[in-house]
Amino acid sequence: MAELSVAHRAMMDPLIAACSDDQLVKLADAVGAMAGDRARLVSQTLSAAVADRARRDTALWPLMPLFMPRQDGLEGVTFPREVLNRLWRQASAAEPELLPQLDEDGDDAVAVADRLCRAAAGAVRDRPEAVWPQALAPQQRENGLEQLAVCLDLAPLARRALPQLPAWVGRADGDQLADLRLLVTDSAGIAVDGACRMMEILFAHLGDAALILRVVTHSSNAASRESFLGVSEMAIFVNRLIGGIQDRVRQVEAYKPKDGAEGTERLLRDIAWSAATIGEIDVTLTPQPDGPWGKALRDARVKVATRMTALMMSADKLMDTALPLTRTQLAGRMTRAAPRLDADPASPALADLATILTLIGRLRGSAAVFGCESDRRKLSERLTERLSTYADEALDLVNAGEVEDENRALALIECVADLLGRLDATDAARTVRRRAAVAGAPTTTDGPSPQAA
């Protein structure tokens, strides 16, 4: 039976190592659909690599999130991705005959996975060069090796604890809280910093970083008190969250409407994340107003509220520019302001106004946390009234035949409807669009009208 040559395997090994898990599966599927003996051999090699990674993920499942950066950008214990495959090669080489048991569910698979984690911990301590070469992330290597070994020691405990994580961040009952506190005690018995390392593992499995506070405060009767938590090793998680808030506050302060749609979406995400995290800290810890955490949160609130208010209050001036008015004569010397419908529907001012109104509409949930919801609501109501009045008067002018370019005027009215939608005034926007659909100056003809026809 033909086999791949040594040269072919030498070419494939770096290719497989460079592929992410998803890429490797797609590559295996693509090659599997090809015809020919060589393609079949390559497909078998790729399929074996896919199966090996599945076993790796099963054995090292408790620690897998530690080999990738957090999506929210917060600090956390992480290890280089390259270390993962090196670590697995060392662990799986110890007892390769046990690996097929990882393909099944059950106690035997769990026992094998725990055994491989212990083998991996031994490899980290006995053969560090094979797991983490000197040239790979040298600035974090020594500390990283030490932390990785402890995390591998804790992996069996974490494997049994992680299924309870949803309960610990929710409404845990007495038995579940007792399990959490026992986990912390057992972890501390494995290593001096075992309790904190276990929290790092749980933290890595939480997409919403602020939820780690619930686990931390549930882990001890005293952990919900700032005076206790602030001087404990668990304070690092609160500090990370506050650091994340401060980073986002700086981005909020630097934001400009000219940053475009991507910048606006980033701003909204930053404000929403900060609001949710501050709310969680307030509820879970109730920081002391004069304490360092309380002061940091108060400062963040003031800075975000100041920037939000400045952005929102710019809407009136932008509206004057984007939707200009002109004076029209009523009778004698009497005049009134009316929409000037020769304005450009694609003007930069209209784009800037749309950005600000998007912020006003979508800040409704977050503004309350920063103390400016009342101002936001009043402004939204006033702007909705202004836009609705503008649209009504513009439609009256169109229907009266008092505009030179009806299509341009209707395009401008459609922009007004879009602006109302951005303010979440959907009923008003729908009304404007409905009226605009039938708007137009009446025409005089000798034959029947289009409606009669």
JSON list of C-alpha atoms in Angstrom, two decimals, residues 124-219:
[
{"chain": "A", "resi": 124, "resn": "VAL", "atom": "CA", "xyz": [6.27, 21.52, 31.74]},
{"chain": "A", "resi": 125, "resn": "ARG", "atom": "CA", "xyz": [8.42, 21.01, 34.83]},
{"chain": "A", "resi": 126, "resn": "ASP", "atom": "CA", "xyz": [10.83, 18.37, 33.46]},
{"chain": "A", "resi": 127, "resn": "ARG", "atom": "CA", "xyz": [11.15, 19.36, 29.78]},
{"chain": "A", "resi": 128, "resn": "PRO", "atom": "CA", "xyz": [10.32, 23.09, 29.62]},
{"chain": "A", "resi": 129, "resn": "GLU", "atom": "CA", "xyz": [12.33, 23.57, 26.39]},
{"chain": "A", "resi": 130, "resn": "ALA", "atom": "CA", "xyz": [10.14, 21.05, 24.61]},
{"chain": "A", "resi": 131, "resn": "VAL", "atom": "CA", "xyz": [6.99, 22.89, 25.70]},
{"chain": "A", "resi": 132, "resn": "TRP", "atom": "CA", "xyz": [8.10, 26.53, 25.65]},
{"chain": "A", "resi": 133, "resn": "PRO", "atom": "CA", "xyz": [11.34, 27.31, 23.73]},
{"chain": "A", "resi": 134, "resn": "GLN", "atom": "CA", "xyz": [13.56, 30.10, 24.98]},
{"chain": "A", "resi": 135, "resn": "ALA", "atom": "CA", "xyz": [12.90, 32.24, 21.89]},
{"chain": "A", "resi": 136, "resn": "LEU", "atom": "CA", "xyz": [9.10, 32.09, 22.25]},
{"chain": "A", "resi": 137, "resn": "ALA", "atom": "CA", "xyz": [7.70, 35.04, 24.23]},
{"chain": "A", "resi": 138, "resn": "PRO", "atom": "CA", "xyz": [10.84, 35.21, 26.41]},
{"chain": "A", "resi": 139, "resn": "GLN", "atom": "CA", "xyz": [9.49, 38.10, 28.53]},
{"chain": "A", "resi": 140, "resn": "GLN", "atom": "CA", "xyz": [6.75, 35.89, 29.98]},
{"chain": "A", "resi": 141, "resn": "ARG", "atom": "CA", "xyz": [8.38, 32.49, 29.69]},
{"chain": "A", "resi": 142, "resn": "GLU", "atom": "CA", "xyz": [9.53, 31.79, 33.26]},
{"chain": "A", "resi": 143, "resn": "ASN", "atom": "CA", "xyz": [6.37, 33.04, 34.92]},
{"chain": "A", "resi": 144, "resn": "GLY", "atom": "CA", "xyz": [4.29, 31.46, 32.18]},
{"chain": "A", "resi": 145, "resn": "LEU", "atom": "CA", "xyz": [5.79, 28.01, 32.71]},
{"chain": "A", "resi": 146, "resn": "GLU", "atom": "CA", "xyz": [5.15, 28.22, 36.43]},
{"chain": "A", "resi": 147, "resn": "GLN", "atom": "CA", "xyz": [1.54, 29.29, 35.94]},
{"chain": "A", "resi": 148, "resn": "LEU", "atom": "CA", "xyz": [0.94, 26.68, 33.23]},
{"chain": "A", "resi": 149, "resn": "ALA", "atom": "CA", "xyz": [2.15, 23.87, 35.48]},
{"chain": "A", "resi": 150, "resn": "VAL", "atom": "CA", "xyz": [-0.17, 24.98, 38.31]},
{"chain": "A", "resi": 151, "resn": "CYS", "atom": "CA", "xyz": [-3.12, 25.32, 35.93]},
{"chain": "A", "resi": 152, "resn": "LEU", "atom": "CA", "xyz": [-2.50, 21.78, 34.66]},
{"chain": "A", "resi": 153, "resn": "ASP", "atom": "CA", "xyz": [-2.41, 20.56, 38.27]},
{"chain": "A", "resi": 154, "resn": "LEU", "atom": "CA", "xyz": [-5.81, 22.22, 38.78]},
{"chain": "A", "resi": 155, "resn": "ALA", "atom": "CA", "xyz": [-7.32, 20.98, 35.50]},
{"chain": "A", "resi": 156, "resn": "PRO", "atom": "CA", "xyz": [-8.97, 17.85, 37.00]},
{"chain": "A", "resi": 157, "resn": "LEU", "atom": "CA", "xyz": [-10.70, 19.99, 39.64]},
{"chain": "A", "resi": 158, "resn": "ALA", "atom": "CA", "xyz": [-11.70, 22.55, 37.02]},
{"chain": "A", "resi": 159, "resn": "ARG", "atom": "CA", "xyz": [-13.13, 19.82, 34.76]},
{"chain": "A", "resi": 160, "resn": "ARG", "atom": "CA", "xyz": [-15.62, 18.86, 37.45]},
{"chain": "A", "resi": 161, "resn": "ALA", "atom": "CA", "xyz": [-16.28, 22.45, 38.53]},
{"chain": "A", "resi": 162, "resn": "LEU", "atom": "CA", "xyz": [-16.96, 24.14, 35.19]},
{"chain": "A", "resi": 163, "resn": "PRO", "atom": "CA", "xyz": [-20.40, 22.58, 34.63]},
{"chain": "A", "resi": 164, "resn": "GLN", "atom": "CA", "xyz": [-21.53, 24.47, 37.76]},
{"chain": "A", "resi": 165, "resn": "LEU", "atom": "CA", "xyz": [-20.23, 27.82, 36.53]},
{"chain": "A", "resi": 166, "resn": "PRO", "atom": "CA", "xyz": [-23.64, 28.93, 35.13]},
{"chain": "A", "resi": 167, "resn": "ALA", "atom": "CA", "xyz": [-25.17, 28.33, 38.57]},
{"chain": "A", "resi": 168, "resn": "TRP", "atom": "CA", "xyz": [-22.41, 30.24, 40.36]},
{"chain": "A", "resi": 169, "resn": "VAL", "atom": "CA", "xyz": [-22.96, 33.33, 38.19]},
{"chain": "A", "resi": 170, "resn": "GLY", "atom": "CA", "xyz": [-26.73, 32.97, 38.57]},
{"chain": "A", "resi": 171, "resn": "ARG", "atom": "CA", "xyz": [-28.89, 32.06, 41.53]},
{"chain": "A", "resi": 172, "resn": "ALA", "atom": "CA", "xyz": [-26.76, 29.49, 43.31]},
{"chain": "A", "resi": 173, "resn": "ASP", "atom": "CA", "xyz": [-28.38, 27.49, 46.07]},
{"chain": "A", "resi": 174, "resn": "GLY", "atom": "CA", "xyz": [-26.75, 26.45, 49.32]},
{"chain": "A", "resi": 175, "resn": "ASP", "atom": "CA", "xyz": [-25.31, 23.19, 47.99]},
{"chain": "A", "resi": 176, "resn": "GLN", "atom": "CA", "xyz": [-23.86, 24.92, 44.94]},
{"chain": "A", "resi": 177, "resn": "LEU", "atom": "CA", "xyz": [-22.23, 27.60, 47.09]},
{"chain": "A", "resi": 178, "resn": "ALA", "atom": "CA", "xyz": [-20.79, 24.89, 49.31]},
{"chain": "A", "resi": 179, "resn": "ASP", "atom": "CA", "xyz": [-19.31, 23.19, 46.21]},
{"chain": "A", "resi": 180, "resn": "LEU", "atom": "CA", "xyz": [-17.71, 26.48, 45.14]},
{"chain": "A", "resi": 181, "resn": "ARG", "atom": "CA", "xyz": [-16.15, 27.09, 48.54]},
{"chain": "A", "resi": 182, "resn": "LEU", "atom": "CA", "xyz": [-14.88, 23.50, 48.65]},
{"chain": "A", "resi": 183, "resn": "LEU", "atom": "CA", "xyz": [-13.36, 24.03, 45.20]},
{"chain": "A", "resi": 184, "resn": "VAL", "atom": "CA", "xyz": [-11.50, 27.10, 46.46]},
{"chain": "A", "resi": 185, "resn": "THR", "atom": "CA", "xyz": [-10.23, 25.19, 49.50]},
{"chain": "A", "resi": 186, "resn": "ASP", "atom": "CA", "xyz": [-9.10, 22.20, 47.41]},
{"chain": "A", "resi": 187, "resn": "SER", "atom": "CA", "xyz": [-7.38, 24.49, 44.91]},
{"chain": "A", "resi": 188, "resn": "ALA", "atom": "CA", "xyz": [-5.49, 26.25, 47.70]},
{"chain": "A", "resi": 189, "resn": "GLY", "atom": "CA", "xyz": [-4.35, 22.83, 48.90]},
{"chain": "A", "resi": 190, "resn": "ILE", "atom": "CA", "xyz": [-2.78, 22.05, 45.51]},
{"chain": "A", "resi": 191, "resn": "ALA", "atom": "CA", "xyz": [-0.75, 25.27, 45.24]},
{"chain": "A", "resi": 192, "resn": "VAL", "atom": "CA", "xyz": [-0.12, 28.35, 47.36]},
{"chain": "A", "resi": 193, "resn": "ASP", "atom": "CA", "xyz": [-1.86, 30.49, 44.75]},
{"chain": "A", "resi": 194, "resn": "GLY", "atom": "CA", "xyz": [-4.20, 27.69, 43.70]},
{"chain": "A", "resi": 195, "resn": "ALA", "atom": "CA", "xyz": [-7.42, 29.52, 44.62]},
{"chain": "A", "resi": 196, "resn": "CYS", "atom": "CA", "xyz": [-6.53, 32.54, 42.47]},
{"chain": "A", "resi": 197, "resn": "ARG", "atom": "CA", "xyz": [-5.36, 30.30, 39.62]},
{"chain": "A", "resi": 198, "resn": "MET", "atom": "CA", "xyz": [-8.67, 28.42, 39.71]},
{"chain": "A", "resi": 199, "resn": "MET", "atom": "CA", "xyz": [-10.49, 31.76, 39.47]},
{"chain": "A", "resi": 200, "resn": "GLU", "atom": "CA", "xyz": [-8.32, 32.57, 36.43]},
{"chain": "A", "resi": 201, "resn": "ILE", "atom": "CA", "xyz": [-9.51, 29.36, 34.78]},
{"chain": "A", "resi": 202, "resn": "LEU", "atom": "CA", "xyz": [-13.15, 30.17, 35.54]},
{"chain": "A", "resi": 203, "resn": "PHE", "atom": "CA", "xyz": [-12.59, 33.76, 34.38]},
{"chain": "A", "resi": 204, "resn": "ALA", "atom": "CA", "xyz": [-11.26, 32.54, 31.03]},
{"chain": "A", "resi": 205, "resn": "HIS", "atom": "CA", "xyz": [-14.50, 30.61, 30.47]},
{"chain": "A", "resi": 206, "resn": "LEU", "atom": "CA", "xyz": [-16.69, 33.70, 31.03]},
{"chain": "A", "resi": 207, "resn": "GLY", "atom": "CA", "xyz": [-17.49, 35.80, 27.99]},
{"chain": "A", "resi": 208, "resn": "ASP", "atom": "CA", "xyz": [-18.96, 38.47, 30.26]},
{"chain": "A", "resi": 209, "resn": "ALA", "atom": "CA", "xyz": [-15.96, 39.35, 32.40]},
{"chain": "A", "resi": 210, "resn": "ALA", "atom": "CA", "xyz": [-17.97, 41.13, 35.10]},
{"chain": "A", "resi": 211, "resn": "LEU", "atom": "CA", "xyz": [-19.67, 37.85, 36.07]},
{"chain": "A", "resi": 212, "resn": "ILE", "atom": "CA", "xyz": [-16.45, 36.71, 37.75]},
{"chain": "A", "resi": 213, "resn": "LEU", "atom": "CA", "xyz": [-17.39, 39.08, 40.59]},
{"chain": "A", "resi": 214, "resn": "ARG", "atom": "CA", "xyz": [-20.35, 36.86, 41.44]},
{"chain": "A", "resi": 215, "resn": "VAL", "atom": "CA", "xyz": [-18.08, 33.83, 41.66]},
{"chain": "A", "resi": 216, "resn": "VAL", "atom": "CA", "xyz": [-15.53, 35.71, 43.77]},
{"chain": "A", "resi": 217, "resn": "THR", "atom": "CA", "xyz": [-18.12, 37.07, 46.20]},
{"chain": "A", "resi": 218, "resn": "HIS", "atom": "CA", "xyz": [-19.83, 33.67, 46.48]},
{"chain": "A", "resi": 219, "resn": "SER", "atom": "CA", "xyz": [-16.51, 32.02, 47.29]}
]
